[in-house]
Amino acid sequence: MAYVRARLAEIERTRRVYLAAEGGMPQRDIARAVHLSQASVHRLVARAKVLGVGESVEEIVLERYAGKISTEQMLARLRATEAWVPRRVDPVDGVLPGSSEEDVEALLDGGFLTESEVDQILDAHG
């Protein structure tokens, strides 16, 4: 559960950093506010520009795992999500983050989803 809370906090921090930068706040000021280096803030903003900061598959599933939403709410949000993305190149690290389908499979492997839930999610986006 510690991993889930930490990951959700990281997702939210990235979103806030990006929105602050897009709102015109200097990266140096953002870095001070979130206790990161200016270079780290720059990397977060660059990554968020390409990958987006909208609700992700991972975020929705982890919210359910943390008890913030029900299984029914999770499935409904995943079926309706428009954040279903293909594989993309990360502009900062050059790594290839998984596609939404791969994210679902990884969440299954991690024990955050059941086979039945995965089938429902993938059927909705097939």
CSV table of C-alpha atoms in Angstrom, one decimal:
chain,number,residue,atom,x,y,z
A,1,MET,CA,0.0,0.0,0.0
A,2,ALA,CA,2.9,2.3,0.6
A,3,TYR,CA,3.9,2.0,-3.1
A,4,VAL,CA,0.4,2.9,-4.2
A,5,ARG,CA,0.2,6.0,-2.0
A,6,ALA,CA,3.7,7.1,-3.1
A,7,ARG,CA,2.9,6.5,-6.8
A,8,LEU,CA,-0.4,8.5,-6.6
A,9,ALA,CA,1.5,11.3,-4.8
A,10,GLU,CA,4.1,11.3,-7.6
A,11,ILE,CA,1.4,11.5,-10.3
A,12,GLU,CA,-0.3,14.4,-8.5
A,13,ARG,CA,3.1,16.2,-8.0
A,14,THR,CA,3.9,15.9,-11.7
A,15,ARG,CA,0.4,17.3,-12.6
A,16,ARG,CA,0.8,20.3,-10.2
A,17,VAL,CA,4.4,21.0,-11.4
A,18,TYR,CA,3.2,21.0,-15.0
A,19,LEU,CA,0.2,23.1,-14.4
A,20,ALA,CA,2.2,25.7,-12.4
A,21,ALA,CA,4.7,25.9,-15.3
A,22,GLU,CA,1.9,26.2,-17.8
A,23,GLY,CA,0.4,29.0,-15.7
A,24,GLY,CA,3.6,31.0,-16.0
A,25,MET,CA,5.3,30.2,-12.7
A,26,PRO,CA,9.1,30.2,-13.1
A,27,GLN,CA,10.7,26.7,-12.9
A,28,ARG,CA,13.1,28.0,-10.2
A,29,ASP,CA,10.1,29.0,-8.0
A,30,ILE,CA,8.3,25.7,-8.7
A,31,ALA,CA,11.5,23.8,-7.7
A,32,ARG,CA,11.7,25.6,-4.4
A,33,ALA,CA,8.0,25.0,-3.7
A,34,VAL,CA,8.2,21.2,-4.3
A,35,HIS,CA,11.7,20.7,-3.0
A,36,LEU,CA,13.2,19.5,-6.3
A,37,SER,CA,16.1,20.9,-8.4
A,38,GLN,CA,15.3,23.2,-11.2
A,39,ALA,CA,16.6,20.5,-13.6
A,40,SER,CA,14.2,17.9,-12.1
A,41,VAL,CA,11.3,20.4,-12.6
A,42,HIS,CA,12.4,20.9,-16.2
A,43,ARG,CA,12.4,17.2,-16.9
A,44,LEU,CA,8.9,16.7,-15.3
A,45,VAL,CA,7.5,19.6,-17.4
A,46,ALA,CA,9.1,18.3,-20.6
A,47,ARG,CA,7.8,14.8,-20.0
A,48,ALA,CA,4.3,16.0,-19.1
A,49,LYS,CA,4.1,18.1,-22.3
A,50,VAL,CA,4.5,15.0,-24.4
A,51,LEU,CA,2.8,12.4,-22.3
A,52,GLY,CA,0.1,14.7,-20.8
A,53,VAL,CA,-1.2,15.1,-17.2
A,54,GLY,CA,-4.7,13.8,-17.7
A,55,GLU,CA,-6.0,10.9,-15.8
A,56,SER,CA,-4.0,7.7,-16.6
A,57,VAL,CA,-5.0,4.0,-16.6
A,58,GLU,CA,-2.4,3.5,-13.8
A,59,GLU,CA,-3.8,6.3,-11.7
A,60,ILE,CA,-7.4,5.1,-12.0
A,61,VAL,CA,-6.5,1.5,-11.0
A,62,LEU,CA,-4.3,2.6,-8.1
A,63,GLU,CA,-7.1,4.9,-6.8
A,64,ARG,CA,-9.3,1.8,-6.7
A,65,TYR,CA,-6.6,-0.2,-5.0
A,66,ALA,CA,-6.2,2.5,-2.4
A,67,GLY,CA,-9.9,2.5,-1.7
A,68,LYS,CA,-10.6,5.9,-3.1
A,69,ILE,CA,-13.1,4.6,-5.7
A,70,SER,CA,-15.1,1.4,-6.1
A,71,THR,CA,-14.4,-1.4,-8.7
A,72,GLU,CA,-17.5,-0.3,-10.6
A,73,GLN,CA,-16.3,3.3,-10.7
A,74,MET,CA,-12.9,2.2,-11.8
A,75,LEU,CA,-14.3,0.1,-14.6
A,76,ALA,CA,-16.6,2.8,-15.8
A,77,ARG,CA,-13.8,5.4,-15.9
A,78,LEU,CA,-11.5,3.0,-17.7
A,79,ARG,CA,-14.2,2.2,-20.3
A,80,ALA,CA,-14.8,5.9,-20.8
A,81,THR,CA,-11.2,7.1,-20.7
A,82,GLU,CA,-9.9,8.9,-23.7
A,83,ALA,CA,-6.4,8.6,-22.4
A,84,TRP,CA,-6.0,5.3,-24.1
A,85,VAL,CA,-2.6,5.8,-25.7
A,86,PRO,CA,-0.2,4.0,-27.9
A,87,ARG,CA,3.4,3.6,-27.0
A,88,ARG,CA,5.4,6.9,-27.2
A,89,VAL,CA,9.0,7.9,-26.8
A,90,ASP,CA,9.8,9.8,-23.6
A,91,PRO,CA,11.3,13.2,-24.6
A,92,VAL,CA,13.6,13.3,-21.6
A,93,ASP,CA,14.9,9.8,-21.0
A,94,GLY,CA,14.3,8.3,-24.4
A,95,VAL,CA,12.6,5.3,-22.7
A,96,LEU,CA,9.4,3.9,-24.2
A,97,PRO,CA,6.6,4.0,-21.7
A,98,GLY,CA,4.0,1.3,-22.2
A,99,SER,CA,0.8,1.8,-24.1
A,100,SER,CA,-2.4,1.8,-22.1
A,101,GLU,CA,-2.9,-1.9,-23.0
A,102,GLU,CA,0.6,-2.7,-21.7
A,103,ASP,CA,-0.2,-0.7,-18.6
A,104,VAL,CA,-3.3,-2.8,-17.9
A,105,GLU,CA,-1.3,-6.0,-18.4
A,106,ALA,CA,1.4,-4.7,-16.0
A,107,LEU,CA,-1.2,-3.8,-13.4
A,108,LEU,CA,-2.6,-7.3,-13.7
A,109,ASP,CA,0.9,-8.8,-13.2
A,110,GLY,CA,1.3,-6.5,-10.2
A,111,GLY,CA,-1.9,-7.8,-8.6
A,112,PHE,CA,-3.8,-4.6,-9.0
A,113,LEU,CA,-6.4,-6.0,-11.4
A,114,THR,CA,-8.1,-9.4,-11.9
A,115,GLU,CA,-8.3,-11.3,-15.3
A,116,SER,CA,-12.0,-10.5,-15.4
A,117,GLU,CA,-11.4,-6.8,-15.0
A,118,VAL,CA,-8.7,-6.8,-17.6
A,119,ASP,CA,-11.0,-8.5,-20.1
A,120,GLN,CA,-13.7,-5.9,-19.4
A,121,ILE,CA,-11.3,-3.0,-19.9
A,122,LEU,CA,-9.7,-4.4,-23.0
A,123,ASP,CA,-13.0,-5.3,-24.6
A,124,ALA,CA,-14.1,-1.7,-24.1
A,125,HIS,CA,-11.1,-0.5,-26.1
A,126,GLY,CA,-10.8,-3.3,-28.6
